[in-house]
C-alpha positions as a Python dict, from the first residue, in 0.01 Angstrom:
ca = {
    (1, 'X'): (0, 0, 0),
    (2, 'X'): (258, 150, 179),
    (3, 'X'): (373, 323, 521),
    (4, 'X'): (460, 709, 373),
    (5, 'X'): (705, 743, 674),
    (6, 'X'): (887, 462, 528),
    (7, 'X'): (889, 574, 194),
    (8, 'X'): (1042, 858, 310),
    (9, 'X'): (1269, 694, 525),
    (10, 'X'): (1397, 480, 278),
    (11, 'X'): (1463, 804, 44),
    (12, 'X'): (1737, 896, 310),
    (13, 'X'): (1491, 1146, 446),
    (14, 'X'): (1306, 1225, 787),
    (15, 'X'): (928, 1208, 803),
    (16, 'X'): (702, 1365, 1068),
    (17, 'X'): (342, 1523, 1059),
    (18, 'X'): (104, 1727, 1208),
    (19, 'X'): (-234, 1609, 1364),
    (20, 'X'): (-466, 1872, 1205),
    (21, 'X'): (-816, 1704, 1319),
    (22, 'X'): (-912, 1403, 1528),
    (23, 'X'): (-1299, 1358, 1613),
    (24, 'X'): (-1583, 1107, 1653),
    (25, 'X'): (-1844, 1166, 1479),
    (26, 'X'): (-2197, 1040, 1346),
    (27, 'X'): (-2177, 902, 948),
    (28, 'X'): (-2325, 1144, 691),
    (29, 'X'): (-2481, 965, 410),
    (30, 'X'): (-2154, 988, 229),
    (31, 'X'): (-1947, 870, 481),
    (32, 'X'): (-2168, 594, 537),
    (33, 'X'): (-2221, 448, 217),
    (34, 'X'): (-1814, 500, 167),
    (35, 'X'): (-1771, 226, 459),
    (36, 'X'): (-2064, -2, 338),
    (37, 'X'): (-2221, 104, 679),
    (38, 'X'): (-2529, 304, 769),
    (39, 'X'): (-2590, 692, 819),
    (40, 'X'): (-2540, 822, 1207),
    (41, 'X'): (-2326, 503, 1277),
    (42, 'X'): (-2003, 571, 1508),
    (43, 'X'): (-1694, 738, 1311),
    (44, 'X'): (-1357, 910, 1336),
    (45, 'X'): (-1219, 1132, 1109),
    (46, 'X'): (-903, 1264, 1120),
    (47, 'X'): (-702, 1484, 914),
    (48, 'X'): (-247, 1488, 915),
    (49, 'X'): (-29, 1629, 747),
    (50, 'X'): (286, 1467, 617),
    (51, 'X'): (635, 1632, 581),
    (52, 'X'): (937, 1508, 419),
    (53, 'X'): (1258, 1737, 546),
    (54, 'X'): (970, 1992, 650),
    (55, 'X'): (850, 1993, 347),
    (56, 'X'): (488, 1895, 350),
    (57, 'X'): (401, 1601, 59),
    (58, 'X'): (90, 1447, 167),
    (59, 'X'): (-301, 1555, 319),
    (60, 'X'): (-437, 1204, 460),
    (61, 'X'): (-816, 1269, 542),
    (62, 'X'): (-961, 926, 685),
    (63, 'X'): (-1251, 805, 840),
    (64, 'X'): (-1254, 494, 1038),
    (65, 'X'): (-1502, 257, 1127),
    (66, 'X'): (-1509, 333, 1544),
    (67, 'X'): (-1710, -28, 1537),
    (68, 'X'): (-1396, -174, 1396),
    (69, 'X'): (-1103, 21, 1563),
    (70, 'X'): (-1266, 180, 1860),
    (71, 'X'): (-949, 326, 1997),
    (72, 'X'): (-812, 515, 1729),
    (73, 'X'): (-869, 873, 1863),
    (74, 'X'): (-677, 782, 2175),
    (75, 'X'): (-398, 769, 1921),
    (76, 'X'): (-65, 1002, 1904),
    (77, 'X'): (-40, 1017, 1503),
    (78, 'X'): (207, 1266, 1557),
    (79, 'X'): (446, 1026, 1678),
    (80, 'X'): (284, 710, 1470),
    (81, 'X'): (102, 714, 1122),
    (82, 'X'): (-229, 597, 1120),
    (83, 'X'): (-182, 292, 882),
    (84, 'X'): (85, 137, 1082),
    (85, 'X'): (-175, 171, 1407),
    (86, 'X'): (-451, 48, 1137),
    (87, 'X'): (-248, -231, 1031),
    (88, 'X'): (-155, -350, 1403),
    (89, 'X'): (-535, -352, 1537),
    (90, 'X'): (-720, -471, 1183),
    (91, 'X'): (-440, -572, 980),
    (92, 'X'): (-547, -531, 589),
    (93, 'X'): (-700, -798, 410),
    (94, 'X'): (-809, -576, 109),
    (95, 'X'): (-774, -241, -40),
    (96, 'X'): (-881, -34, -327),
    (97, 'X'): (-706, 240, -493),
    (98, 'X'): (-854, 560, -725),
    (99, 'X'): (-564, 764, -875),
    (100, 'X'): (-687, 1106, -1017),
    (101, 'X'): (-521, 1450, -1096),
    (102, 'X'): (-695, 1741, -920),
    (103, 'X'): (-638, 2081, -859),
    (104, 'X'): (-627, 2161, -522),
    (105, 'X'): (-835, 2364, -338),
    (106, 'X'): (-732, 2687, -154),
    (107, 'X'): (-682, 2525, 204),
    (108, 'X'): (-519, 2246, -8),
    (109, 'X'): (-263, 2473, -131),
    (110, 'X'): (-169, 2655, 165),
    (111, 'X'): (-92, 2331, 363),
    (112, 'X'): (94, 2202, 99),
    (113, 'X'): (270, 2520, 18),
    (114, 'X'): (191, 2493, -313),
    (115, 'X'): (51, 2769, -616),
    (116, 'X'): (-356, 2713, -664),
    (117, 'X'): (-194, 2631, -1031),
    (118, 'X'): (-19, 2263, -909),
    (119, 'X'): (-144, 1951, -970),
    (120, 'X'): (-191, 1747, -738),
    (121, 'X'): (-192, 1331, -722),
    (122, 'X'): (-536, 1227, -544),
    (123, 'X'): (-544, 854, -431),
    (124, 'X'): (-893, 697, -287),
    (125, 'X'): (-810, 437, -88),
    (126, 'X'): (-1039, 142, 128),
    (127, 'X'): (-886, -113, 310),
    (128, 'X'): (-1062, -432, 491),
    (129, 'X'): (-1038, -659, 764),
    (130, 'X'): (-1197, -962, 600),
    (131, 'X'): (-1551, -846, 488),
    (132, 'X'): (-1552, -503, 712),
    (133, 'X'): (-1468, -160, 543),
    (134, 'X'): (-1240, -46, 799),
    (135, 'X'): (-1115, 286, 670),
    (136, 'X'): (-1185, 501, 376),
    (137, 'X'): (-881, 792, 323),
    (138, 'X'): (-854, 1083, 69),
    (139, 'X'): (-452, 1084, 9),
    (140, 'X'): (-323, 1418, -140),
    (141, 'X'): (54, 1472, -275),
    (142, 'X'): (151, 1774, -464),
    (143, 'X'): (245, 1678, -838),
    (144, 'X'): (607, 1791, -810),
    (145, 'X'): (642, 1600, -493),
    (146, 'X'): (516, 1237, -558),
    (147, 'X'): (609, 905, -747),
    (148, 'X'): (357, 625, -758),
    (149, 'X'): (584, 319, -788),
    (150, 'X'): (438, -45, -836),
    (151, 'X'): (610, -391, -919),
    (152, 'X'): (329, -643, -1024),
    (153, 'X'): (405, -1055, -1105),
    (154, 'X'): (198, -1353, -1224),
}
């Protein structure tokens, strides 16, 4: 699991984003159950957008276990991503990955200034800090604007 501003970085190119939504919030159901938690406990959820030259490549929605990282809306992810904050204050000790092509919705498409007709790359990702869920994050990349690159060993 990777920063994406230094992916982009070490493409040659310059990365920034916009902060779209930060909030606390009380779990739904969903939400809950997605951070091994219970319903109505403490949350953030935040939604950025990621550029590459201006060129948008990636919606990160997250929510965040306010238990766990209770500072995170105090935050500037403008300036910072949240997984480098994330991996500073509960540093990663596991993570899950689901990869799945979608087509994107029509709020999808107009932040990622794409047709309603592109596929998009849709990564599910948890991460913990020992036995705590502290994150769950919907990752979305425009087909024609994404690699997923991994080098596994014995």
């Amino acid at each position: 699991m990777h920063n994406i501003a230094e992916e982009v970085a070490l493409r040659g190119n310059k990365h920034h984003s916009e902060l779209l939504v930060l909030e606390s919030a009380k779990a739904t159901v969903e939400e809950a159950m997605s951070l091994g938690g219970r319903t109505n406990q403490n949350i953030f959820r935040s939604v950025v957008l990621h550029y590459e030259n201006d060129l948008p490549i990636q919606i990160e929605e997250r929510i965040v276990n306010a238990s766990l990282v209770p500072d995170y809306d105090k935050q500037d992810f403008a300036t910072n991503t949240a997984y480098e904050y994330l991996m500073k204050v509960a540093p990663m000790t596991e993570g899950e990955h689901l990869v799945e092509a979608i087509l994107p919705n029509e709020l999808e498409c107009q932040r990622l200034q794409i047709s309603a007709n592109e596929p998009c790359l849709q990564i599910k990702r948890r991460t913990w800090a020992g036995d705590d869920i502290v994150t769950v994050a919907r990752l979305l990349h425009p087909g024609s604007r994404f690699q997923l690159f991994g080098h596994f060993g014995r």
